[in-house]
Tab-separated table of N, CA, C and O and ligand atoms in Angstrom:
chain	number	residue	atom	x	y	z
A	507	MET	N	-21.496	6.187	10.734
A	507	MET	CA	-20.861	5.273	9.810
A	507	MET	C	-19.919	5.918	8.819
A	507	MET	O	-20.135	7.035	8.292
A	508	LEU	N	-18.625	5.272	8.942
A	508	LEU	CA	-17.545	5.854	8.142
A	508	LEU	C	-17.779	5.694	6.626
A	508	LEU	O	-18.272	4.592	6.218
A	509	SER	N	-17.296	6.628	5.659
A	509	SER	CA	-17.298	6.448	4.258
A	509	SER	C	-15.948	5.695	3.996
A	509	SER	O	-14.920	5.696	4.841
A	510	CYS	N	-15.783	4.990	2.756
A	510	CYS	CA	-14.699	4.367	2.419
A	510	CYS	C	-13.456	5.227	2.370
A	510	CYS	O	-12.355	4.781	2.774
A	511	LYS	N	-13.701	6.558	2.011
A	511	LYS	CA	-12.731	7.579	2.043
A	511	LYS	C	-12.081	7.759	3.545
A	511	LYS	O	-10.888	7.705	3.663
A	512	GLN	N	-12.971	7.828	4.430
A	512	GLN	CA	-12.589	8.092	5.742
A	512	GLN	C	-11.822	6.841	6.329
A	512	GLN	O	-10.845	6.860	6.966
A	513	VAL	N	-12.243	5.589	5.885
A	513	VAL	CA	-11.582	4.398	6.455
A	513	VAL	C	-10.206	4.173	5.766
A	513	VAL	O	-9.341	3.848	6.430
A	514	THR	N	-10.105	4.709	4.505
A	514	THR	CA	-8.753	4.404	3.978
A	514	THR	C	-7.755	5.488	4.649
A	514	THR	O	-6.661	5.161	4.732
A	515	ARG	N	-8.264	6.657	4.982
A	515	ARG	CA	-7.537	7.712	5.656
A	515	ARG	C	-7.026	6.983	7.091
A	515	ARG	O	-5.904	7.147	7.367
A	516	LEU	N	-7.915	6.614	7.708
A	516	LEU	CA	-7.680	6.004	9.090
A	516	LEU	C	-6.766	4.855	8.842
A	516	LEU	O	-5.669	4.689	9.765
A	517	ALA	N	-6.781	4.161	7.883
A	517	ALA	CA	-6.015	2.941	7.716
A	517	ALA	C	-4.563	3.382	7.426
A	517	ALA	O	-3.539	2.805	8.090
A	518	SER	N	-4.272	4.482	6.932
A	518	SER	CA	-2.932	4.935	6.742
A	518	SER	C	-2.416	5.701	8.205
A	518	SER	O	-1.180	5.785	8.365
A	519	GLU	N	-3.387	6.443	8.618
A	519	GLU	CA	-3.057	7.226	9.884
A	519	GLU	C	-2.737	6.369	11.009
A	519	GLU	O	-1.954	6.715	11.829
A	520	LYS	N	-3.394	5.081	11.121
A	520	LYS	CA	-3.099	4.309	12.310
A	520	LYS	C	-1.558	3.760	12.390
A	520	LYS	O	-1.217	3.253	13.329
A	521	ARG	N	-0.953	4.029	11.248
A	521	ARG	CA	0.523	3.670	11.279
A	521	ARG	C	1.177	4.796	12.150
A	521	ARG	O	2.244	4.537	12.875
A	522	ASP	N	0.710	5.890	12.122
A	522	ASP	CA	1.622	7.108	12.603
A	522	ASP	C	0.936	7.540	14.046
A	522	ASP	O	1.670	8.225	14.826
A	523	ARG	N	-0.280	7.259	14.252
A	523	ARG	CA	-1.029	7.573	15.593
A	523	ARG	C	-1.870	6.558	16.056
A	523	ARG	O	-2.315	5.861	15.138
A	524	SER	N	-2.166	6.353	17.418
A	524	SER	CA	-2.927	5.471	17.778
A	524	SER	C	-4.495	5.892	17.744
A	524	SER	O	-4.687	7.117	18.120
A	525	LEU	N	-5.370	5.310	17.088
A	525	LEU	CA	-6.753	5.696	16.953
A	525	LEU	C	-7.373	5.645	18.286
A	525	LEU	O	-7.147	4.759	19.112
A	526	SER	N	-8.560	6.313	18.362
A	526	SER	CA	-9.447	6.418	19.590
A	526	SER	C	-10.265	5.085	19.611
A	526	SER	O	-10.444	4.600	18.331
A	527	LEU	N	-10.824	4.694	20.645
A	527	LEU	CA	-11.608	3.703	20.769
A	527	LEU	C	-12.791	3.631	19.641
A	527	LEU	O	-12.943	2.703	19.021
A	528	ARG	N	-13.244	4.867	19.643
A	528	ARG	CA	-14.357	5.039	18.723
A	528	ARG	C	-13.965	4.794	17.329
A	528	ARG	O	-14.826	4.408	16.396
A	529	GLU	N	-12.789	5.381	17.019
A	529	GLU	CA	-12.373	5.359	15.716
A	529	GLU	C	-12.011	3.924	15.208
A	529	GLU	O	-12.402	3.477	14.241
A	530	ARG	N	-11.378	3.172	16.233
A	530	ARG	CA	-11.188	1.608	16.058
A	530	ARG	C	-12.391	1.029	15.793
A	530	ARG	O	-12.431	-0.039	14.842
A	531	LEU	N	-13.545	1.120	16.567
A	531	LEU	CA	-14.703	0.166	16.336
A	531	LEU	C	-15.428	0.681	15.185
A	531	LEU	O	-15.630	-0.335	14.445
A	532	SER	N	-15.472	1.888	14.675
A	532	SER	CA	-15.988	2.232	13.380
A	532	SER	C	-15.211	1.657	12.296
A	532	SER	O	-15.845	1.270	11.251
A	533	PHE	N	-14.065	1.764	12.476
A	533	PHE	CA	-13.127	1.129	11.458
A	533	PHE	C	-13.346	-0.268	11.183
A	533	PHE	O	-13.533	-0.760	10.209
A	534	ARG	N	-13.228	-1.035	12.352
A	534	ARG	CA	-13.654	-2.448	12.332
A	534	ARG	C	-14.894	-2.655	11.705
A	534	ARG	O	-15.064	-3.693	10.858
A	535	MET	N	-16.000	-1.996	12.094
A	535	MET	CA	-17.234	-2.216	11.733
A	535	MET	C	-17.242	-2.180	10.192
A	535	MET	O	-17.897	-2.956	9.386
A	536	HIS	N	-16.593	-1.287	9.664
A	536	HIS	CA	-16.487	-0.794	8.053
A	536	HIS	C	-16.025	-2.063	7.433
A	536	HIS	O	-16.459	-2.512	6.321
A	537	LEU	N	-14.832	-2.449	7.886
A	537	LEU	CA	-13.986	-3.509	7.333
A	537	LEU	C	-14.713	-4.792	7.245
A	537	LEU	O	-14.711	-5.576	6.361
A	538	MET	N	-15.669	-5.124	8.273
A	538	MET	CA	-16.519	-6.314	8.212
A	538	MET	C	-17.592	-6.246	7.129
A	538	MET	O	-18.009	-7.308	6.559
A	539	MET	N	-17.952	-5.078	6.666
A	539	MET	CA	-18.955	-4.993	5.646
A	539	MET	C	-18.328	-4.603	4.191
A	539	MET	O	-19.283	-4.581	3.178
A	540	CYS	N	-17.192	-4.259	4.312
A	540	CYS	CA	-16.562	-3.674	2.887
A	540	CYS	C	-15.331	-4.515	2.570
A	540	CYS	O	-14.478	-4.304	3.120
A	541	ALA	N	-15.530	-5.099	1.486
A	541	ALA	CA	-14.379	-5.980	0.923
A	541	ALA	C	-13.036	-4.997	0.489
A	541	ALA	O	-12.061	-5.501	0.638
A	542	ALA	N	-13.542	-3.989	-0.152
A	542	ALA	CA	-12.449	-3.140	-0.691
A	542	ALA	C	-11.585	-2.543	0.239
A	542	ALA	O	-10.383	-2.611	0.303
A	543	CYS	N	-12.202	-2.121	1.497
A	543	CYS	CA	-11.360	-1.434	2.437
A	543	CYS	C	-10.609	-2.551	3.263
A	543	CYS	O	-9.521	-2.327	3.773
A	544	SER	N	-11.362	-3.746	3.457
A	544	SER	CA	-10.563	-4.699	4.270
A	544	SER	C	-9.318	-5.258	3.544
A	544	SER	O	-8.351	-5.567	4.052
A	545	ARG	N	-9.597	-5.133	2.152
A	545	ARG	CA	-8.446	-5.579	1.240
A	545	ARG	C	-7.201	-4.445	1.359
A	545	ARG	O	-6.162	-4.797	1.447
A	546	PHE	N	-7.689	-3.187	1.398
A	546	PHE	CA	-6.765	-2.070	1.408
A	546	PHE	C	-6.004	-2.205	2.798
A	546	PHE	O	-4.816	-1.971	2.899
A	547	ASP	N	-6.824	-2.510	3.869
A	547	ASP	CA	-6.208	-2.544	5.184
A	547	ASP	C	-5.121	-3.685	5.274
A	547	ASP	O	-4.020	-3.512	5.800
A	548	ALA	N	-5.488	-4.789	4.735
A	548	ALA	CA	-4.457	-5.972	4.523
A	548	ALA	C	-3.250	-5.415	3.830
A	548	ALA	O	-2.250	-5.888	4.286
A	549	GLN	N	-3.440	-4.759	2.880
A	549	GLN	CA	-2.367	-4.328	2.071
A	549	GLN	C	-1.435	-3.367	2.804
A	549	GLN	O	-0.277	-3.519	2.751
A	550	MET	N	-2.079	-2.463	3.560
A	550	MET	CA	-1.226	-1.492	4.313
A	550	MET	C	-0.615	-2.319	5.559
A	550	MET	O	0.604	-2.050	5.765
A	551	GLN	N	-1.095	-3.303	6.103
A	551	GLN	CA	-0.334	-4.066	6.926
A	551	GLN	C	0.736	-4.834	6.441
A	551	GLN	O	1.846	-4.784	7.210
A	552	PHE	N	0.644	-5.518	5.371
A	552	PHE	CA	1.681	-6.133	4.639
A	552	PHE	C	2.752	-5.127	4.421
A	552	PHE	O	3.987	-5.557	4.632
A	553	MET	N	2.483	-3.984	3.783
A	553	MET	CA	3.484	-3.002	3.570
A	553	MET	C	4.314	-2.613	4.766
A	553	MET	O	5.515	-2.616	4.828
A	554	ARG	N	3.478	-2.489	5.883
A	554	ARG	CA	4.266	-1.963	7.192
A	554	ARG	C	5.094	-3.008	7.658
A	554	ARG	O	6.156	-2.754	8.014
A	555	THR	N	4.534	-4.446	7.513
A	555	THR	CA	5.495	-5.435	8.004
A	555	THR	C	6.800	-5.542	7.098
A	555	THR	O	7.791	-5.746	7.666
A	556	ALA	N	6.520	-5.581	5.870
A	556	ALA	CA	7.651	-5.581	4.826
A	556	ALA	C	8.621	-4.435	5.203
A	556	ALA	O	9.779	-4.749	5.164
A	557	MET	N	8.096	-3.286	5.333
A	557	MET	CA	8.901	-2.109	5.561
A	557	MET	C	9.753	-2.130	6.810
A	557	MET	O	10.986	-1.717	6.964
A	558	SER	N	9.192	-2.597	8.022
A	558	SER	CA	9.792	-2.751	9.254
A	558	SER	C	10.919	-3.826	9.203
A	558	SER	O	12.114	-3.797	9.737
A	559	ARG	N	10.687	-4.917	8.481
A	559	ARG	CA	11.588	-5.984	8.272
A	559	ARG	C	12.786	-5.397	7.424
A	559	ARG	O	13.975	-5.718	7.811
A	560	PHE	N	12.409	-4.547	6.243
A	560	PHE	CA	13.392	-4.093	5.508
A	560	PHE	C	14.421	-3.155	6.349
A	560	PHE	O	15.736	-3.050	6.241
A	561	SER	N	13.882	-2.286	7.221
A	561	SER	CA	14.400	-1.300	8.131
A	561	SER	C	15.443	-1.882	9.162
A	561	SER	O	16.339	-1.373	9.620
A	562	ARG	N	15.155	-3.176	9.446
A	562	ARG	CA	15.912	-3.923	10.413
A	562	ARG	C	17.078	-4.781	9.650
A	562	ARG	O	17.807	-5.512	10.397
A	563	GLY	N	17.033	-4.655	8.442
A	563	GLY	CA	18.099	-5.251	7.552
A	563	GLY	C	17.802	-6.691	7.208
A	563	GLY	O	18.751	-7.354	6.653
A	564	GLU	N	16.677	-7.135	7.266
A	564	GLU	CA	16.271	-8.523	6.989
A	564	GLU	C	15.754	-8.379	5.526
A	564	GLU	O	14.867	-7.810	5.207
A	565	THR	N	16.425	-9.104	4.669
A	565	THR	CA	15.949	-9.217	3.296
A	565	THR	C	15.374	-10.516	2.923
A	565	THR	O	15.974	-11.620	3.132
A	566	PRO	N	14.175	-10.600	2.702
A	566	PRO	CA	13.342	-11.822	2.423
A	566	PRO	C	13.787	-12.696	1.336
A	566	PRO	O	13.543	-13.709	1.274
A	567	ASP	N	14.680	-11.975	0.507
A	567	ASP	CA	15.194	-12.975	-0.541
A	567	ASP	C	16.526	-13.751	-0.262
A	567	ASP	O	17.108	-14.272	-1.135
A	568	ARG	N	16.973	-13.557	0.891
A	568	ARG	CA	18.124	-14.269	1.407
A	568	ARG	C	17.787	-15.539	2.321
A	568	ARG	O	18.574	-15.834	3.225
A	569	GLU	N	16.692	-16.113	2.162
A	569	GLU	CA	16.219	-17.140	3.138
A	569	GLU	C	16.944	-18.468	2.747
A	569	GLU	O	16.704	-19.527	3.548
A	570	ASP	N	17.731	-18.449	1.570
A	570	ASP	CA	18.340	-19.748	1.353
A	570	ASP	C	19.650	-20.008	1.957
A	570	ASP	O	20.311	-21.118	1.827
A	571	ARG	N	20.098	-19.193	2.875
A	571	ARG	CA	21.367	-19.509	3.651
A	571	ARG	C	21.205	-20.371	4.862
A	571	ARG	O	20.247	-20.182	5.674
B	1183	LIG	ZN1	-15.281	0.689	2.337
């Protein structure tokens, strides 16, 4: 069983490397039981989406055109 600390580390590492099946499974298991980490992961996902949009030159505040 992973600790919250390990889970938050994996949540940021999975941006840079692909996790092993074992890591992904224990990661998901933990998220199902831990609201704090599941919120953290959602936040990381959101940041990643926002960052990749930004790097493609899409600015979300220009949707009125
Ligand atoms: Zn946790």
